[in-house]
Every structure is written in C-alpha cells, then in structure tokens.
mmCIF file of C-alpha atoms in Angstrom:
data_model
loop_
_atom_site.group_PDB
_atom_site.id
_atom_site.type_symbol
_atom_site.label_atom_id
_atom_site.label_comp_id
_atom_site.label_asym_id
_atom_site.label_seq_id
_atom_site.Cartn_x
_atom_site.Cartn_y
_atom_site.Cartn_z
ATOM 1 C CA TRP A 1 104.733 135.104 -51.239
ATOM 2 C CA ARG A 2 101.307 135.770 -52.738
ATOM 3 C CA GLU A 3 99.690 135.136 -49.370
ATOM 4 C CA HIS A 4 102.109 137.634 -47.807
ATOM 5 C CA LEU A 5 101.179 140.250 -50.419
ATOM 6 C CA LYS A 6 97.477 139.584 -49.849
ATOM 7 C CA THR A 7 97.906 139.940 -46.078
ATOM 8 C CA GLN A 8 100.055 143.052 -46.530
ATOM 9 C CA GLY A 9 97.402 144.547 -48.816
ATOM 10 C CA GLN A 10 94.700 143.861 -46.236
ATOM 11 C CA ARG A 11 96.818 145.533 -43.542
ATOM 12 C CA GLU A 12 97.456 148.573 -45.731
ATOM 13 C CA LYS A 13 93.743 148.886 -46.544
ATOM 14 C CA ARG A 14 92.890 148.636 -42.836
ATOM 15 C CA MET A 15 95.557 151.198 -41.935
ATOM 16 C CA GLN A 16 94.126 153.654 -44.457
ATOM 17 C CA SER A 17 90.730 153.393 -42.774
ATOM 18 C CA ILE A 18 92.027 153.892 -39.237
ATOM 19 C CA GLN A 19 91.879 157.353 -37.699
ATOM 20 C CA ALA A 20 95.239 157.267 -35.924
ATOM 21 C CA SER A 21 95.877 160.953 -35.263
ATOM 22 C CA PHE A 22 94.162 162.869 -32.475
ATOM 23 C CA ASP A 23 94.539 166.265 -30.805
ATOM 24 C CA SER A 24 96.184 166.009 -27.395
ATOM 25 C CA ASP A 25 93.031 167.179 -25.622
ATOM 26 C CA ASP A 26 90.925 164.378 -27.187
ATOM 27 C CA PHE A 27 92.157 162.037 -24.466
ATOM 28 C CA SER A 28 89.426 159.398 -24.505
ATOM 29 C CA SER A 29 89.713 158.879 -28.277
ATOM 30 C CA TRP A 30 93.491 158.659 -28.513
ATOM 31 C CA ARG A 31 93.866 156.471 -25.426
ATOM 32 C CA GLU A 32 91.234 154.041 -26.724
ATOM 33 C CA HIS A 33 93.000 153.920 -30.088
ATOM 34 C CA LEU A 34 96.312 153.155 -28.373
ATOM 35 C CA LYS A 35 94.637 150.444 -26.320
ATOM 36 C CA THR A 36 92.942 148.730 -29.281
ATOM 37 C CA GLU A 37 95.467 149.301 -32.074
ATOM 38 C CA GLY A 38 98.800 149.483 -30.226
ATOM 39 C CA PHE A 39 99.797 152.896 -31.572
ATOM 40 C CA VAL A 40 98.527 156.446 -31.796
ATOM 41 C CA VAL A 41 99.616 159.865 -33.000
ATOM 42 C CA VAL A 42 98.889 162.613 -30.490
ATOM 43 C CA ARG A 43 98.970 166.037 -32.152
ATOM 44 C CA LYS A 44 99.499 169.511 -30.728
ATOM 45 C CA VAL A 45 101.626 168.450 -27.786
ATOM 46 C CA LEU A 46 104.241 171.158 -28.459
ATOM 47 C CA CYS A 47 103.462 174.693 -29.560
ATOM 48 C CA PRO A 48 105.500 176.206 -32.440
ATOM 49 C CA GLY A 49 107.718 178.189 -30.038
ATOM 50 C CA GLU A 50 108.584 175.029 -28.095
ATOM 51 C CA VAL A 51 109.436 173.204 -31.336
ATOM 52 C CA HIS A 52 111.707 176.058 -32.437
ATOM 53 C CA ASN A 53 113.426 176.146 -29.034
ATOM 54 C CA ALA A 54 113.947 172.360 -29.000
ATOM 55 C CA ILE A 55 115.450 172.400 -32.516
ATOM 56 C CA ASP A 56 117.816 175.197 -31.500
ATOM 57 C CA LEU A 57 118.893 173.344 -28.342
ATOM 58 C CA PHE A 58 119.605 170.141 -30.293
ATOM 59 C CA TRP A 59 121.571 171.990 -32.964
ATOM 60 C CA THR A 60 123.565 173.854 -30.302
ATOM 61 C CA HIS A 61 124.422 170.486 -28.762
ATOM 62 C CA ILE A 62 125.447 169.041 -32.134
ATOM 63 C CA GLU A 63 127.587 172.051 -33.021
ATOM 64 C CA LYS A 64 129.329 172.293 -29.640
ATOM 65 C CA THR A 65 129.787 168.728 -28.429
ATOM 66 C CA LEU A 66 129.977 166.265 -31.292
ATOM 67 C CA PRO A 67 133.367 165.311 -32.746
ATOM 68 C CA GLN A 68 134.603 167.938 -35.152
ATOM 69 C CA ASP A 69 137.736 168.531 -37.156
ATOM 70 C CA ASP A 70 139.536 171.776 -36.381
ATOM 71 C CA GLU A 71 139.118 173.307 -39.824
ATOM 72 C CA LYS A 72 135.353 172.968 -40.295
ATOM 73 C CA PRO A 73 133.173 172.723 -37.200
ATOM 74 C CA ILE A 74 129.678 171.386 -37.691
ATOM 75 C CA ASP A 75 127.425 174.230 -38.789
ATOM 76 C CA ARG A 76 123.648 173.741 -38.905
ATOM 77 C CA SER A 77 123.372 176.042 -41.913
ATOM 78 C CA ASN A 78 126.109 174.310 -43.953
ATOM 79 C CA MET A 79 125.393 170.671 -44.890
ATOM 80 C CA ASP A 80 128.941 170.317 -46.237
ATOM 81 C CA THR A 81 130.107 170.260 -42.588
ATOM 82 C CA TRP A 82 127.748 167.455 -41.603
ATOM 83 C CA HIS A 83 129.964 164.622 -42.923
ATOM 84 C CA GLN A 84 131.849 164.447 -39.638
ATOM 85 C CA TRP A 85 128.592 164.112 -37.698
ATOM 86 C CA SER A 86 128.284 160.349 -37.435
ATOM 87 C CA LEU A 87 125.019 158.536 -36.859
ATOM 88 C CA ASP A 88 124.295 154.844 -36.825
ATOM 89 C CA SER A 89 122.411 153.452 -39.822
ATOM 90 C CA ARG A 90 119.024 154.151 -38.174
ATOM 91 C CA GLY A 91 119.882 157.750 -37.303
ATOM 92 C CA PHE A 92 120.162 156.990 -33.586
ATOM 93 C CA MET A 93 122.187 159.391 -31.480
ATOM 94 C CA THR A 94 123.141 157.786 -28.192
ATOM 95 C CA ARG A 95 125.947 158.590 -25.730
ATOM 96 C CA ASN A 96 125.328 162.052 -24.283
ATOM 97 C CA THR A 97 122.665 163.317 -26.729
ATOM 98 C CA PRO A 98 119.664 161.717 -24.946
ATOM 99 C CA GLN A 99 120.726 163.681 -21.853
ATOM 100 C CA CYS A 100 121.415 167.007 -23.605
ATOM 101 C CA LYS A 101 119.462 170.214 -22.963
ATOM 102 C CA GLY A 102 117.234 169.598 -25.994
ATOM 103 C CA SER A 103 116.153 166.181 -24.715
ATOM 104 C CA TRP A 104 115.466 167.494 -21.234
ATOM 105 C CA PHE A 105 113.598 170.491 -22.618
ATOM 106 C CA VAL A 106 111.249 168.241 -24.613
ATOM 107 C CA ARG A 107 110.758 165.888 -21.654
ATOM 108 C CA SER A 108 109.951 168.811 -19.357
ATOM 109 C CA ILE A 109 107.162 170.233 -21.530
ATOM 110 C CA PRO A 110 103.996 169.844 -19.442
ATOM 111 C CA LYS A 111 101.875 168.415 -22.289
ATOM 112 C CA VAL A 112 104.493 165.701 -22.986
ATOM 113 C CA HIS A 113 104.313 164.644 -19.335
ATOM 114 C CA ASP A 114 100.517 164.950 -19.417
ATOM 115 C CA VAL A 115 100.183 162.512 -22.353
ATOM 116 C CA PHE A 116 102.211 159.840 -20.546
ATOM 117 C CA ALA A 117 100.460 160.537 -17.238
ATOM 118 C CA LYS A 118 97.122 159.938 -18.978
ATOM 119 C CA ILE A 119 98.351 156.730 -20.613
ATOM 120 C CA TRP A 120 99.476 155.273 -17.295
ATOM 121 C CA ASP A 121 96.877 157.054 -15.119
ATOM 122 C CA GLU A 122 99.819 158.105 -12.972
ATOM 123 C CA LYS A 123 101.488 161.506 -12.525
ATOM 124 C CA ASP A 124 104.641 160.209 -10.836
ATOM 125 C CA LEU A 125 106.472 158.686 -13.804
ATOM 126 C CA LEU A 126 109.830 157.007 -14.166
ATOM 127 C CA VAL A 127 111.007 157.104 -17.774
ATOM 128 C CA SER A 128 114.101 156.477 -19.834
ATOM 129 C CA MET A 129 115.691 158.574 -22.559
ATOM 130 C CA ASP A 130 117.567 156.065 -24.668
ATOM 131 C CA ALA A 131 118.172 157.795 -27.966
ATOM 132 C CA VAL A 132 117.491 160.741 -30.181
ATOM 133 C CA ILE A 133 116.755 159.999 -33.829
ATOM 134 C CA ALA A 134 118.157 162.460 -36.342
ATOM 135 C CA TRP A 135 118.046 161.850 -40.059
ATOM 136 C CA LYS A 136 120.270 163.899 -42.283
ATOM 137 C CA PRO A 137 118.794 164.842 -45.692
ATOM 138 C CA TRP A 138 119.678 161.760 -47.751
ATOM 139 C CA TRP A 139 118.641 163.491 -50.956
ATOM 140 C CA TYR A 140 121.729 165.686 -50.371
ATOM 141 C CA HIS A 141 124.120 162.779 -49.783
ATOM 142 C CA SER A 142 123.128 159.185 -50.596
ATOM 143 C CA GLY A 143 125.318 157.793 -47.786
ATOM 144 C CA TRP A 144 123.020 159.424 -45.252
ATOM 145 C CA LYS A 145 119.951 157.356 -46.112
ATOM 146 C CA PRO A 146 118.707 155.747 -42.879
ATOM 147 C CA TYR A 147 117.498 152.192 -42.494
ATOM 148 C CA THR A 148 114.651 151.583 -40.106
ATOM 149 C CA GLU A 149 113.620 148.562 -38.110
ATOM 150 C CA GLY A 150 110.368 148.566 -40.034
ATOM 151 C CA LEU A 151 106.884 148.863 -38.669
ATOM 152 C CA HIS A 152 106.464 147.317 -35.250
ATOM 153 C CA LEU A 153 104.229 147.763 -32.237
ATOM 154 C CA ASP A 154 105.838 148.191 -28.849
ATOM 155 C CA GLN A 155 102.388 148.116 -27.270
ATOM 156 C CA ASN A 156 101.022 145.069 -29.070
ATOM 157 C CA PRO A 157 97.269 144.870 -28.328
ATOM 158 C CA PHE A 158 97.098 141.257 -29.473
ATOM 159 C CA LYS A 159 99.748 139.883 -27.106
ATOM 160 C CA LYS A 160 99.798 142.522 -24.354
ATOM 161 C CA LYS A 161 96.209 143.347 -23.445
ATOM 162 C CA ASP A 162 97.118 145.828 -20.716
ATOM 163 C CA PHE A 163 99.571 148.644 -21.194
ATOM 164 C CA ALA A 164 102.980 147.024 -20.852
ATOM 165 C CA CYS A 165 105.326 149.357 -22.677
ATOM 166 C CA VAL A 166 104.703 152.664 -24.365
ATOM 167 C CA GLN A 167 107.357 154.321 -26.452
ATOM 168 C CA GLY A 168 107.067 157.971 -27.383
ATOM 169 C CA MET A 169 108.521 160.080 -30.141
ATOM 170 C CA VAL A 170 108.302 163.856 -30.519
ATOM 171 C CA PRO A 171 109.064 164.767 -34.143
ATOM 172 C CA LEU A 172 110.387 168.314 -34.387
ATOM 173 C CA TYR A 173 109.898 168.501 -38.144
ATOM 174 C CA ASN A 174 106.822 167.691 -40.202
ATOM 175 C CA VAL A 175 106.564 163.974 -40.887
ATOM 176 C CA THR A 176 105.864 163.484 -44.571
ATOM 177 C CA THR A 177 106.419 160.732 -47.120
ATOM 178 C CA THR A 178 109.428 162.733 -48.354
ATOM 179 C CA VAL A 179 111.225 162.285 -45.032
ATOM 180 C CA GLY A 180 110.069 158.719 -44.491
ATOM 181 C CA GLY A 181 106.913 159.155 -42.424
#
C-alpha cells in the first residue's frame, strides 16, 4: 500500500509538471504530447457561439425525446423535472442521443474534424459516436453523483507506440474541480 501511495505521488507530481493543454493551432506541440504521453487537451476547438448552439441542441433533444411523465416534462431551467431523466452511473447517454442533432453538430464543426485529421494525417475519417456524457448537478441531488472509470489512457504510449486508438471528448461546460475535472 505504501509503495502504491509512493508511486501515485510520483505520478501526481509528474502530472503537475506536464503541460497538457494546447491551443488547437499549436499542432506540433499537442500532437507530440499525445504521442509521448497518451493524452492531450486541445483548446479553442469550438467558438462560444458553437458551444451555445450545441448546448441548446442537446437540451432540445433531452426535452423532446427522453421519457417524460405527462404532468411534468423535462425542462432545462427546472432541475425538479430532471428526476425522470435517467442516466447510467457514469452519466452515459446511449440509444439515440449519440445520433441526435447536437452530436452531429459537434462532429460537423470543421475544427473538430481538423484535430482528428491532424492526429491521423488523414482527411477521410471513419469515426464512431458511442455515447454522450451528461452529468447532472450532484450537489443538487446526491443520487445524481456520477462514478467514473478512473484515469486511463486509450492511447497508451508505453504499449501502443503508434497511434492505435484516439478517443475525443468535447466538453460544453468549463471543466473544473467542482464538476469533477
């Protein structure tokens, strides 16, 4: 156990010293970081208007298509109506949400495509949209607290020297320690 804590402490110290966040136009730096470390944060891929539009499209989908009782439909501005909006314990929304207008809007943003095209050095991409992650504010209702899979690397630079799998996430809200980031 002590050895685990020592190793964990070394990892945390190393992580604090790593510059992991790069502007989208700093291609050579963020691609090299992804190659050597197995992860990277690429900033400024969506402009504020695109973020606002994507959030609105997702909420419209949630309000119009998810199961609702007849008396209180889901309303984005009323958290008391969110109880009927079911998520798995990780916050994954599967079924039709990965194919909703919000998902397709985000996928069709040129800079999103550009980031993946630069990773693979290929413009003609075939991708999957498996899930949308949505966390409800667990400080409002304790039953909404998500459980994550923990830190992992899909592109593990120690076991997969070439790019083998790259998973992307486009957060539409600021990622802070308050929300789990």
